[in-house]
Amino acid sequence: MERLASVLVVCVVTLLSSLPVSAQQTETFIGQPKKLMIDATPPVEVDVLETPEGTYPLKPVLPWQHLPPGTQIEVPGHKQDGVIIVPDPGKVKVLPKAVPQIFQSPVPGTTGPQRTLAILTRYSNPVVLPYTQAQWVVRVAGEVNAWLQRTSYGQTWLTGLTDETPDVTPWLTIASTNGTCTVADSFTWANQAKAAAVLTGYDPSAYDRVLIALPANLHCNWLGQALLGGPTIWFNGTVSTQTIVHEFGHSFFLRHSQGYDCRPDILDESCTIKDVGDLLDVMGRPLPDETGSNGLSPYNSVQRDRLGWFDDVRQTIGVITSSGVYHLDPYTSPGAGIKAWKVHHPTAISPESWYYVQMHQPVGDDAYLEEYADLTAGVQVHVTNPTEATTIFWLDMHPETTSWRDAALVPGERYDDPGGTLAVRVLEADATGARIAVIRAEDTLSLQLLTPWQDTLHHGDTLRIELRVLIGTQPAAGALWEWGFTIPHDPTLYRPPDETLGPDGIWRFEHTLTPDLPPGLYTIYARVSWEDQQTDIVSAQLTLQP
C-alpha cells in the first residue's frame, strides 16, 4: 500500500507540472515592481516583485518598463521554482491609490550617512574565499567610502549601524551551493545570508544598503548586480572598486549612462541607445587606465544632479537661463567652481529636455585620461528628460567617425540643436577649463549706456563713453564692436578698427577734445555682432563748442 501511495503521489506531481499555465492554480500577488540590474555582458534588466513574503522574479516582463518607485501593482499568476509566472501580463494592474508622482529628482535617501552592512557569504560546498574580512573593510570603508564622499562633495558617506565605518560580518555559511545561478537563486542567497547575519547579531533590515559578497560562482555571468533603488547589492567573487561604486549607483536608483548613437547626425528622431555607452562615467563603461583597470570617473553631471550631489554652497553646477559666455572648471578638479552647466530646451528629446555640458581633464579621478587627448580636448554634452530615469544620453559630437573617443565638442566647433533654437560653441578649452558660448534664439542683443550722455562738450573736455552690450541678460563677451563717426562739414565716415569686447561685454572710449578739432555737430555710429545676432546701426550726436 505504501508503495502504491508513493507511485500515485509521483504521478499527481508529474501531471500537475505538465499542465498548461492556464490550468494551474492562479494567485494574486501585490507588491512593488522593481528592476534587478544584472551587470553581465551585455547588461540585463529583470522585473521582480517585492512582496511582504519576499522578492520574486516575474516572467515574462511587465507591460510597463518605467514605473516610478513606490508603485504598487496587482499580479495574477503562480509561483514556480521561486519565480512568479504571469500567464497574461495584460492583466497586471497598477493600484490607483498607490500611484506615485513622476520620477523624483533629487532621488530621496541618497545623501547623508548610508548605513551599510556587508555580509560575507560562503556557499555550503567547498569554495575558495576571495578575500578576508579585513580586506573587505579596507575596500568598502576605505576606497569606496572615500570615492562617494569625494564625488558627492562630502554629502554622502558610508557608516555602520552605530559606528562611523560600515559593518562587515565574518564569513557566514548558507545552505545553498554554487551549483546554479538563476535570478531566483540570487534572492535565495540574499535571504539566507540575511538570516545568518541575524543569528550573528546583525539586523539587516536596519541598514540602508546590504551587500551580499559571495565567492566566485562560475555559473554566474556577472560580477555585480543590484535592485534599482533598493537596498540589496550582490557581488560575485573578487570585484574592483569601480564595480562596487557602479552597483551603489543602481542602489541609488541610477540607470546606466548611455551613448546616443544618431549617426550620421548628432541628434535626431532615429537614434539608437548604447547601453553603458558613456566612456567617462562609472555608470557607463569607463575607459581603462594604463594598468588595464577601468577608470573611476564620477557619475556624469545628469546622474549627480539627480542625486542632489552638486554642492549648492560652492555652486558646482549652474543653470543657464540666457545666452552668454560661460566658464567650466574641469569636472574632477578640487574646490569651488562650476563643474557643469545645464540648460532647458524643450525641443531636444521631449518638452522636459535639458542639455548638460561638462569638461574632463586628467586630474583627480580623471587622471587616467592622460592617454585620451581627444576626449579632453573640449566639452562633453549630455541630453536628458529628468522626469524619466532611463534617459541619460551622451552625445557624439563627431558622428562622422565610428569612434566615441572623439565625442568632445572642441574649440571652434558649434553644436546646433535640431530645433534650430539653441546652440553651443566652444571658445576655449585647456587644462584650466573651458569657455562656451550658449546661443538661444529667443535672446536678443541690447545696449546699455553706463555713463550719462552729454549732448554738448567744449574744447579741453574729455569725452567718456562706457556702454555694455547684453545678449539676453548676460554680457555679450567676445562681441564684435564696429563703429565710426562723422565730423562737422565733412560727409566722410571715419572707421577706427573694430574691437572685440572682453568678458564684461563693455565698450570703453575716452578722448580729450583738443582745440584742433572743428566745432560743430559730431555723429557716432555703432553696430554689434555676437554669434547669430546683430543689432541695427545705432547713432548718437554731440555738439562741440569752443
Coordinates of C-alpha atoms in Angstrom, one line a residue:
M1 CA 0.0 0.0 0.0
E2 CA 2.8 2.5 0.9
R3 CA 4.5 1.8 -2.4
L4 CA 1.2 2.3 -4.3
A5 CA 0.6 5.6 -2.5
S6 CA 4.1 6.8 -3.4
V7 CA 3.6 6.0 -7.0
L8 CA 0.3 7.9 -7.0
V9 CA 1.9 11.0 -5.4
V10 CA 4.6 11.0 -8.1
C11 CA 2.0 10.6 -10.8
V12 CA 0.0 13.6 -9.5
V13 CA 3.0 15.8 -9.2
T14 CA 4.1 14.9 -12.7
L15 CA 0.6 15.6 -14.0
L16 CA 0.4 19.0 -12.3
S17 CA 3.8 20.1 -13.6
S18 CA 2.8 19.2 -17.1
L19 CA -0.4 21.1 -17.1
P20 CA -0.5 24.3 -19.2
V21 CA -0.1 27.6 -17.4
S22 CA -3.8 28.5 -17.7
A23 CA -4.8 25.3 -15.9
Q24 CA -2.6 25.8 -12.9
Q25 CA -3.8 27.5 -9.7
T26 CA -3.7 31.3 -10.1
E27 CA -2.9 33.5 -7.1
T28 CA -2.9 37.3 -6.8
F29 CA 0.4 38.9 -5.7
I30 CA 0.5 42.5 -4.6
G31 CA 3.8 44.4 -4.2
Q32 CA 6.2 46.9 -5.6
P33 CA 7.7 46.2 -9.1
K34 CA 11.5 46.7 -9.2
K35 CA 14.3 46.1 -11.6
L36 CA 17.2 43.8 -10.9
M37 CA 20.2 45.3 -12.7
I38 CA 22.4 42.4 -13.7
D39 CA 25.8 43.7 -14.9
A40 CA 26.6 40.9 -17.2
T41 CA 27.9 41.3 -20.8
P42 CA 25.6 42.6 -22.1
P43 CA 23.8 44.0 -19.1
V44 CA 20.3 42.6 -18.3
E45 CA 17.3 44.1 -16.5
V46 CA 14.9 41.6 -14.8
D47 CA 11.5 42.5 -13.5
V48 CA 11.0 41.4 -9.9
L49 CA 8.1 41.9 -7.4
E50 CA 8.8 42.9 -3.9
T51 CA 6.1 41.4 -1.7
P52 CA 5.7 41.1 2.1
E53 CA 6.6 37.4 1.8
G54 CA 9.7 38.0 -0.3
T55 CA 11.1 39.2 -3.6
Y56 CA 10.4 37.1 -6.7
P57 CA 11.4 37.4 -10.4
L58 CA 8.5 37.9 -12.8
K59 CA 8.2 36.0 -16.1
P60 CA 7.5 37.3 -18.7
V61 CA 8.4 41.0 -18.4
L62 CA 5.8 43.5 -17.3
P63 CA 3.9 45.6 -19.8
W64 CA 5.4 48.8 -18.3
Q65 CA 9.1 49.3 -18.2
H66 CA 9.4 52.6 -16.4
L67 CA 7.1 52.7 -13.4
P68 CA 8.3 55.2 -10.8
P69 CA 9.5 53.9 -7.4
G70 CA 6.7 53.3 -4.8
T71 CA 4.3 52.0 -7.4
Q72 CA 2.1 49.1 -6.2
I73 CA 0.8 46.5 -8.6
E74 CA -1.5 43.5 -8.6
V75 CA -0.2 40.5 -10.4
P76 CA -2.3 37.4 -11.2
G77 CA 0.0 34.3 -11.5
H78 CA 1.5 31.4 -9.7
K79 CA 4.9 30.5 -8.2
Q80 CA 7.2 28.1 -9.9
D81 CA 10.8 27.5 -8.8
G82 CA 10.9 30.8 -7.0
V83 CA 9.6 32.7 -10.0
I84 CA 6.1 34.3 -10.3
I85 CA 4.8 33.1 -13.7
V86 CA 2.4 35.7 -15.2
P87 CA 0.1 34.0 -17.8
D88 CA -1.3 37.2 -19.1
P89 CA 0.8 40.4 -18.5
G90 CA -2.1 42.4 -19.8
K91 CA -4.0 41.7 -16.6
V92 CA -1.4 43.2 -14.3
K93 CA -2.9 46.3 -12.7
V94 CA -1.4 49.4 -11.1
L95 CA -3.2 50.0 -7.9
P96 CA -4.8 53.5 -8.2
K97 CA -4.3 54.5 -4.6
A98 CA -0.6 53.8 -4.8
V99 CA 0.4 55.6 -8.0
P100 CA 3.2 57.9 -7.0
Q101 CA 4.4 61.1 -8.7
I102 CA 6.8 61.0 -11.6
F103 CA 10.4 60.2 -11.1
Q104 CA 11.7 62.3 -8.3
S105 CA 14.9 64.4 -8.6
P106 CA 16.9 64.5 -6.5
V107 CA 16.4 60.9 -5.5
P108 CA 15.4 60.6 -1.9
G109 CA 17.7 58.9 0.5
T110 CA 20.9 59.3 -1.5
T111 CA 22.6 62.0 0.7
G112 CA 23.8 61.9 4.3
P113 CA 25.1 58.7 6.1
Q114 CA 24.3 55.4 4.3
R115 CA 24.1 52.7 7.0
T116 CA 25.9 49.8 5.2
L117 CA 26.2 46.1 6.1
A118 CA 28.4 43.8 4.1
I119 CA 27.6 40.1 4.6
L120 CA 30.5 37.9 3.6
T121 CA 28.6 34.9 2.4
R122 CA 30.0 31.5 1.6
Y123 CA 28.2 28.5 -0.1
S124 CA 27.9 25.3 1.8
N125 CA 30.1 23.4 -0.6
P126 CA 33.9 23.9 -0.5
V127 CA 34.9 27.2 -2.1
V128 CA 37.9 29.5 -2.3
L129 CA 37.3 32.7 -0.3
P130 CA 38.4 35.7 -2.4
Y131 CA 39.3 38.0 0.4
T132 CA 39.4 38.3 4.2
Q133 CA 37.1 40.3 6.4
A134 CA 39.9 42.9 6.9
Q135 CA 40.5 43.3 3.2
W136 CA 36.8 43.9 2.6
V137 CA 36.7 46.5 5.3
V138 CA 39.6 48.3 3.6
R139 CA 37.9 48.2 0.2
V140 CA 34.4 49.4 1.4
A141 CA 35.3 51.6 4.4
G142 CA 38.3 53.0 2.6
E143 CA 38.3 53.2 -1.2
V144 CA 34.5 53.1 -1.8
N145 CA 33.6 55.4 1.0
A146 CA 36.3 57.9 0.0
W147 CA 35.1 57.9 -3.6
L148 CA 31.5 58.5 -2.5
Q149 CA 32.5 61.4 -0.2
R150 CA 34.7 62.9 -2.9
T151 CA 32.3 62.8 -5.8
S152 CA 29.3 63.9 -3.7
Y153 CA 31.2 66.9 -2.3
G154 CA 31.0 65.4 1.2
Q155 CA 27.2 64.9 1.1
T156 CA 27.1 61.1 1.0
W157 CA 29.2 58.6 3.1
L158 CA 29.1 55.1 4.4
T159 CA 28.6 54.2 8.1
G160 CA 27.8 51.2 10.2
L161 CA 24.7 51.0 12.4
T162 CA 26.4 52.5 15.4
D163 CA 30.0 53.1 14.1
E164 CA 31.5 55.5 11.7
T165 CA 32.7 52.7 9.4
P166 CA 30.5 50.2 7.5
D167 CA 29.8 46.9 9.3
V168 CA 31.3 43.8 7.8
T169 CA 30.4 40.3 9.0
P170 CA 32.8 37.4 9.2
W171 CA 32.3 34.8 6.5
L172 CA 28.9 33.2 7.1
T173 CA 27.8 29.9 5.6
I174 CA 24.4 29.5 3.9
A175 CA 22.6 26.3 2.9
S176 CA 22.8 26.9 -0.8
T177 CA 25.7 25.7 -3.1
N178 CA 27.2 27.4 -6.1
G179 CA 25.9 24.7 -8.4
T180 CA 23.5 27.1 -10.3
C181 CA 23.0 30.8 -10.7
T182 CA 19.4 31.9 -11.6
V183 CA 17.7 35.1 -10.7
A184 CA 15.7 33.2 -8.1
D185 CA 19.0 31.9 -6.6
S186 CA 20.2 35.4 -6.0
F187 CA 17.2 36.2 -3.8
T188 CA 17.5 32.8 -2.0
W189 CA 21.2 33.5 -1.3
A190 CA 20.3 37.0 0.0
N191 CA 17.6 35.7 2.2
Q192 CA 19.8 33.0 3.6
A193 CA 22.7 35.5 4.1
K194 CA 20.5 37.9 6.0
A195 CA 19.1 35.1 8.2
A196 CA 22.7 34.1 9.0
A197 CA 23.6 37.7 9.8
V198 CA 20.6 37.9 12.2
L199 CA 21.9 34.8 14.1
T200 CA 25.3 36.5 14.4
G201 CA 23.8 39.6 15.9
Y202 CA 23.1 41.9 12.9
D203 CA 19.8 43.3 11.8
P204 CA 19.9 43.7 8.0
S205 CA 16.6 45.5 8.0
A206 CA 18.1 48.4 9.9
Y207 CA 20.5 49.2 7.2
D208 CA 20.2 51.4 4.1
R209 CA 22.5 49.2 1.9
V210 CA 23.1 45.5 2.3
L211 CA 26.0 44.0 0.3
I212 CA 25.9 40.2 -0.3
A213 CA 29.6 39.4 -1.0
L214 CA 29.9 35.9 -2.5
P215 CA 32.8 33.7 -3.6
A216 CA 33.2 33.3 -7.3
N217 CA 30.4 31.3 -8.9
L218 CA 31.3 30.2 -12.4
H219 CA 27.6 29.7 -13.3
C220 CA 27.1 33.5 -12.8
N221 CA 28.0 35.7 -15.8
W222 CA 28.0 38.8 -13.7
L223 CA 30.4 40.5 -11.2
G224 CA 27.7 42.6 -9.6
Q225 CA 24.0 43.3 -9.5
A226 CA 21.6 45.4 -7.5
L227 CA 18.0 46.2 -7.0
L228 CA 17.3 49.5 -8.7
G229 CA 16.6 51.9 -5.9
G230 CA 16.7 49.0 -3.4
P231 CA 18.9 48.2 -0.5
T232 CA 20.4 44.8 -1.7
I233 CA 23.6 44.6 -3.8
W234 CA 25.3 41.3 -4.8
F235 CA 28.9 40.7 -5.7
N236 CA 30.4 37.6 -7.3
G237 CA 34.0 36.9 -6.5
T238 CA 36.8 39.4 -6.4
V239 CA 35.4 42.8 -7.6
S240 CA 37.0 46.2 -8.2
T241 CA 36.2 49.5 -6.6
Q242 CA 34.7 50.5 -10.0
T243 CA 32.3 47.6 -9.8
I244 CA 31.2 48.4 -6.3
V245 CA 30.5 52.1 -6.9
H246 CA 28.7 51.1 -10.1
E247 CA 26.3 48.9 -8.1
F248 CA 25.9 51.5 -5.4
G249 CA 24.7 53.8 -8.3
H250 CA 22.0 51.3 -9.1
S251 CA 21.0 51.1 -5.4
F252 CA 20.8 54.9 -5.6
F253 CA 18.2 54.5 -8.4
L254 CA 20.7 55.3 -11.2
R255 CA 20.3 53.6 -14.5
H256 CA 23.2 53.1 -16.9
S257 CA 24.8 56.1 -18.5
Q258 CA 24.2 55.6 -22.2
G259 CA 25.5 56.7 -25.5
Y260 CA 23.0 58.0 -28.0
D261 CA 24.0 56.9 -31.5
C262 CA 22.3 59.1 -34.1
R263 CA 24.8 58.7 -37.0
P264 CA 25.1 60.4 -39.4
D265 CA 23.6 63.2 -37.2
I266 CA 24.4 64.2 -33.6
L267 CA 20.8 64.1 -32.5
D268 CA 17.6 63.3 -34.5
E269 CA 14.5 61.2 -34.1
S270 CA 16.0 57.9 -35.1
C271 CA 18.8 57.3 -32.5
T272 CA 20.0 54.0 -31.0
I273 CA 20.7 53.7 -27.3
K274 CA 24.1 52.3 -26.5
D275 CA 23.7 50.8 -23.0
V276 CA 26.6 51.6 -20.7
G277 CA 27.9 53.6 -23.7
D278 CA 29.3 56.6 -21.7
L279 CA 33.1 56.2 -21.6
L280 CA 33.5 58.9 -18.9
D281 CA 31.3 57.6 -16.1
V282 CA 31.4 54.5 -13.9
M283 CA 27.7 54.0 -14.6
G284 CA 28.7 53.5 -18.3
R285 CA 31.8 51.7 -19.3
P286 CA 34.8 53.9 -18.4
L287 CA 38.0 53.6 -20.4
P288 CA 40.9 51.6 -19.0
D289 CA 43.9 53.2 -17.3
E290 CA 47.5 52.4 -18.0
T291 CA 47.2 49.2 -15.9
G292 CA 44.2 48.0 -17.8
S293 CA 41.7 48.7 -15.0
N294 CA 38.6 50.7 -15.7
G295 CA 38.7 54.3 -14.6
L296 CA 36.9 55.8 -11.7
S297 CA 35.3 58.9 -13.3
P298 CA 32.4 60.1 -11.2
Y299 CA 28.8 59.7 -12.2
N300 CA 28.1 62.2 -15.0
S301 CA 26.5 65.6 -14.4
V302 CA 23.0 64.3 -15.2
Q303 CA 23.4 61.5 -12.7
R304 CA 25.0 63.6 -9.9
D305 CA 22.3 66.3 -10.4
R306 CA 19.6 63.6 -9.9
L307 CA 21.3 62.5 -6.7
G308 CA 21.4 66.1 -5.4
W309 CA 25.2 65.8 -5.1
F310 CA 26.2 69.1 -6.6
D311 CA 27.2 71.4 -3.9
D312 CA 24.9 74.5 -3.6
V313 CA 27.3 76.3 -1.3
R314 CA 30.3 76.0 -3.7
Q315 CA 28.0 76.3 -6.7
T316 CA 29.3 73.4 -8.6
I317 CA 26.5 73.3 -11.2
G318 CA 24.9 76.3 -12.9
V319 CA 21.6 76.8 -14.7
I320 CA 21.7 78.8 -17.9
T321 CA 18.7 81.0 -18.5
S322 CA 20.1 83.3 -21.1
S323 CA 22.5 83.3 -24.0
G324 CA 26.0 84.2 -23.0
V325 CA 29.6 83.1 -22.4
Y326 CA 30.1 80.6 -19.5
H327 CA 33.2 79.1 -17.9
L328 CA 33.6 75.5 -16.9
D329 CA 36.1 74.1 -14.4
P330 CA 37.5 70.6 -15.2
Y331 CA 34.9 68.1 -13.9
T332 CA 37.1 66.4 -11.3
S333 CA 39.1 69.4 -10.2
P334 CA 39.0 70.1 -6.5
G335 CA 37.5 73.0 -4.8
A336 CA 34.8 75.5 -5.8
G337 CA 33.8 76.3 -9.3
I338 CA 31.2 75.4 -11.9
K339 CA 31.8 71.7 -12.9
A340 CA 28.7 71.5 -15.2
W341 CA 26.2 73.8 -16.8
K342 CA 22.6 72.8 -17.7
V343 CA 20.1 74.5 -20.0
H344 CA 16.4 73.6 -20.5
H345 CA 15.5 73.1 -24.1
P346 CA 12.0 71.7 -24.9
T347 CA 12.7 70.5 -28.5
A348 CA 15.7 68.2 -27.8
I349 CA 14.1 64.8 -27.0
S350 CA 10.9 65.9 -25.1
P351 CA 9.3 69.1 -23.7
E352 CA 11.1 68.5 -20.5
S353 CA 14.6 68.1 -22.1
W354 CA 17.8 69.5 -20.6
Y355 CA 21.3 69.7 -22.0
Y356 CA 24.2 69.3 -19.6
V357 CA 27.7 70.4 -20.5
Q358 CA 30.9 69.2 -18.6
M359 CA 34.6 69.2 -19.4
H360 CA 37.1 66.5 -18.4
Q361 CA 40.8 66.9 -17.8
P362 CA 43.4 64.3 -16.5
V363 CA 43.1 65.4 -12.8
G364 CA 41.7 63.7 -9.7
D365 CA 39.5 60.7 -10.6
D366 CA 40.1 61.5 -14.2
A367 CA 43.9 61.3 -14.0
Y368 CA 43.9 58.2 -16.2
L369 CA 42.5 60.3 -19.1
E370 CA 46.1 61.5 -19.8
E371 CA 46.1 58.8 -22.6
Y372 CA 42.8 60.1 -24.2
A373 CA 43.7 63.5 -25.5
D374 CA 40.7 63.7 -27.9
L375 CA 38.2 63.3 -25.1
T376 CA 39.9 66.1 -23.0
A377 CA 40.2 68.5 -25.9
G378 CA 36.8 70.0 -25.5
V379 CA 33.5 69.6 -23.7
Q380 CA 31.1 66.7 -23.4
V381 CA 27.3 67.1 -23.9
H382 CA 24.5 65.1 -22.5
V383 CA 20.8 65.3 -23.0
T384 CA 18.1 64.0 -20.6
N385 CA 14.5 64.1 -19.7
P386 CA 14.7 64.4 -15.9
T387 CA 11.1 63.0 -15.4
E388 CA 12.3 59.6 -16.7
A389 CA 15.0 57.6 -15.0
T390 CA 16.1 55.9 -18.3
T391 CA 17.2 58.9 -20.4
I392 CA 20.9 59.7 -19.6
F393 CA 22.3 60.2 -23.1
W394 CA 25.9 61.1 -24.0
L395 CA 26.0 62.7 -27.5
D396 CA 28.8 62.1 -30.0
M397 CA 29.8 65.5 -31.5
H398 CA 31.7 63.8 -34.3
P399 CA 29.2 61.2 -35.7
E400 CA 31.2 61.1 -39.0
T401 CA 33.6 58.6 -37.3
T402 CA 32.6 55.3 -35.7
S403 CA 34.6 56.0 -32.5
W404 CA 33.3 57.6 -29.4
R405 CA 36.7 58.7 -28.2
D406 CA 36.4 61.8 -30.3
A407 CA 32.9 62.7 -28.9
A408 CA 34.1 66.1 -27.4
L409 CA 33.0 69.4 -28.9
V410 CA 36.3 71.2 -29.3
P411 CA 37.3 74.9 -29.6
G412 CA 35.9 76.5 -32.8
E413 CA 33.1 73.9 -33.2
R414 CA 29.4 74.6 -32.7
Y415 CA 26.6 72.2 -31.9
D416 CA 23.1 73.3 -33.1
D417 CA 20.1 71.7 -31.6
P418 CA 17.9 70.1 -34.3
G419 CA 15.1 72.5 -33.4
G420 CA 17.3 75.4 -34.5
T421 CA 16.7 77.5 -31.4
L422 CA 19.7 76.6 -29.3
A423 CA 23.4 76.2 -30.0
V424 CA 26.6 75.7 -28.0
R425 CA 30.0 76.9 -29.3
V426 CA 33.3 76.1 -27.6
L427 CA 35.5 79.2 -27.4
E428 CA 38.5 77.8 -25.4
A429 CA 39.5 74.6 -23.7
D430 CA 42.7 73.8 -21.9
A431 CA 43.9 72.4 -18.6
T432 CA 42.3 75.2 -16.6
G433 CA 38.8 74.6 -18.0
A434 CA 36.6 75.7 -20.9
R435 CA 34.7 78.8 -22.1
I436 CA 31.5 78.1 -24.0
A437 CA 29.0 80.4 -25.8
V438 CA 25.4 79.4 -25.4
I439 CA 23.1 80.8 -28.1
R440 CA 19.3 80.9 -27.6
A441 CA 17.2 82.1 -30.5
E442 CA 14.8 84.0 -28.2
D443 CA 17.6 86.2 -26.8
T444 CA 18.5 89.5 -28.5
L445 CA 21.3 91.9 -28.2
S446 CA 20.8 95.2 -26.4
L447 CA 22.9 98.2 -25.5
Q448 CA 23.1 99.7 -22.0
L449 CA 24.7 103.1 -21.5
L450 CA 26.7 103.2 -18.3
T451 CA 27.8 106.8 -18.3
P452 CA 25.4 109.8 -18.8
W453 CA 25.4 111.0 -22.3
Q454 CA 26.5 114.7 -22.7
D455 CA 24.9 116.4 -25.7
T456 CA 27.3 119.4 -25.5
L457 CA 31.1 119.5 -24.8
H458 CA 33.8 122.1 -25.0
H459 CA 37.4 122.1 -26.2
G460 CA 39.5 120.7 -23.3
D461 CA 36.7 118.4 -22.1
T462 CA 37.1 114.6 -22.1
L463 CA 34.6 112.5 -23.9
R464 CA 34.0 109.3 -21.9
I465 CA 31.7 106.5 -23.1
E466 CA 31.0 103.3 -21.3
L467 CA 28.4 101.0 -22.9
R468 CA 27.5 97.5 -22.0
V469 CA 26.3 95.0 -24.6
L470 CA 24.0 92.3 -23.4
I471 CA 22.8 89.1 -25.0
G472 CA 19.6 88.3 -23.2
T473 CA 20.6 89.1 -19.6
Q474 CA 24.3 88.2 -19.9
P475 CA 27.3 90.3 -21.0
A476 CA 28.0 89.7 -24.7
A477 CA 31.6 88.6 -24.1
G478 CA 33.5 88.4 -27.3
A479 CA 31.0 90.5 -29.3
L480 CA 32.4 92.4 -32.3
W481 CA 32.1 96.2 -31.9
E482 CA 32.0 98.1 -35.2
W483 CA 31.9 101.9 -35.1
G484 CA 32.6 105.1 -36.9
F485 CA 31.9 108.8 -36.7
T486 CA 31.5 112.0 -38.8
I487 CA 32.9 115.4 -38.1
P488 CA 31.2 118.8 -38.9
H489 CA 31.0 119.8 -42.5
D490 CA 32.6 116.6 -43.7
P491 CA 30.4 113.7 -45.1
T492 CA 33.3 111.1 -44.7
L493 CA 32.6 108.3 -42.2
Y494 CA 35.8 107.7 -40.3
R495 CA 36.2 104.0 -39.2
P496 CA 38.5 103.1 -36.3
P497 CA 39.5 99.4 -36.1
D498 CA 36.7 97.0 -35.0
E499 CA 37.0 95.9 -31.4
T500 CA 36.2 92.6 -29.6
L501 CA 34.6 93.1 -26.3
G502 CA 36.0 91.5 -23.1
P503 CA 34.3 89.2 -20.6
D504 CA 32.3 92.1 -19.2
G505 CA 30.8 93.0 -22.6
I506 CA 31.7 96.7 -22.1
W507 CA 32.9 99.1 -24.7
R508 CA 35.0 101.9 -23.3
F509 CA 36.1 105.0 -25.1
E510 CA 37.9 108.1 -23.8
H511 CA 39.3 111.0 -25.7
T512 CA 40.3 114.6 -24.8
L513 CA 38.7 117.1 -27.2
T514 CA 41.7 119.3 -28.3
P515 CA 41.3 122.8 -29.9
D516 CA 42.4 121.5 -33.3
L517 CA 39.0 119.6 -33.5
P518 CA 36.5 121.7 -35.5
P519 CA 33.5 122.8 -33.5
G520 CA 30.0 121.7 -34.6
L521 CA 27.9 118.6 -34.7
Y522 CA 29.5 115.1 -34.4
T523 CA 27.7 111.9 -35.1
I524 CA 28.8 108.5 -33.7
Y525 CA 27.6 105.3 -35.3
A526 CA 27.9 101.7 -34.0
R527 CA 26.8 98.2 -34.6
V528 CA 27.4 95.0 -32.6
S529 CA 27.5 91.3 -33.7
W530 CA 27.5 88.3 -31.5
E531 CA 27.2 84.8 -32.9
D532 CA 23.9 84.8 -34.9
Q533 CA 22.8 88.2 -33.6
Q534 CA 23.5 91.6 -34.9
T535 CA 22.0 95.0 -33.9
D536 CA 20.8 97.6 -36.2
I537 CA 23.1 100.6 -36.6
V538 CA 22.6 103.0 -33.8
S539 CA 23.8 106.6 -33.6
A540 CA 24.2 109.4 -31.1
Q541 CA 25.1 113.1 -31.6
L542 CA 27.0 115.7 -29.6
T543 CA 27.9 119.3 -30.2
L544 CA 31.4 120.5 -29.7
Q545 CA 31.8 124.2 -28.7
P546 CA 35.0 126.2 -28.5

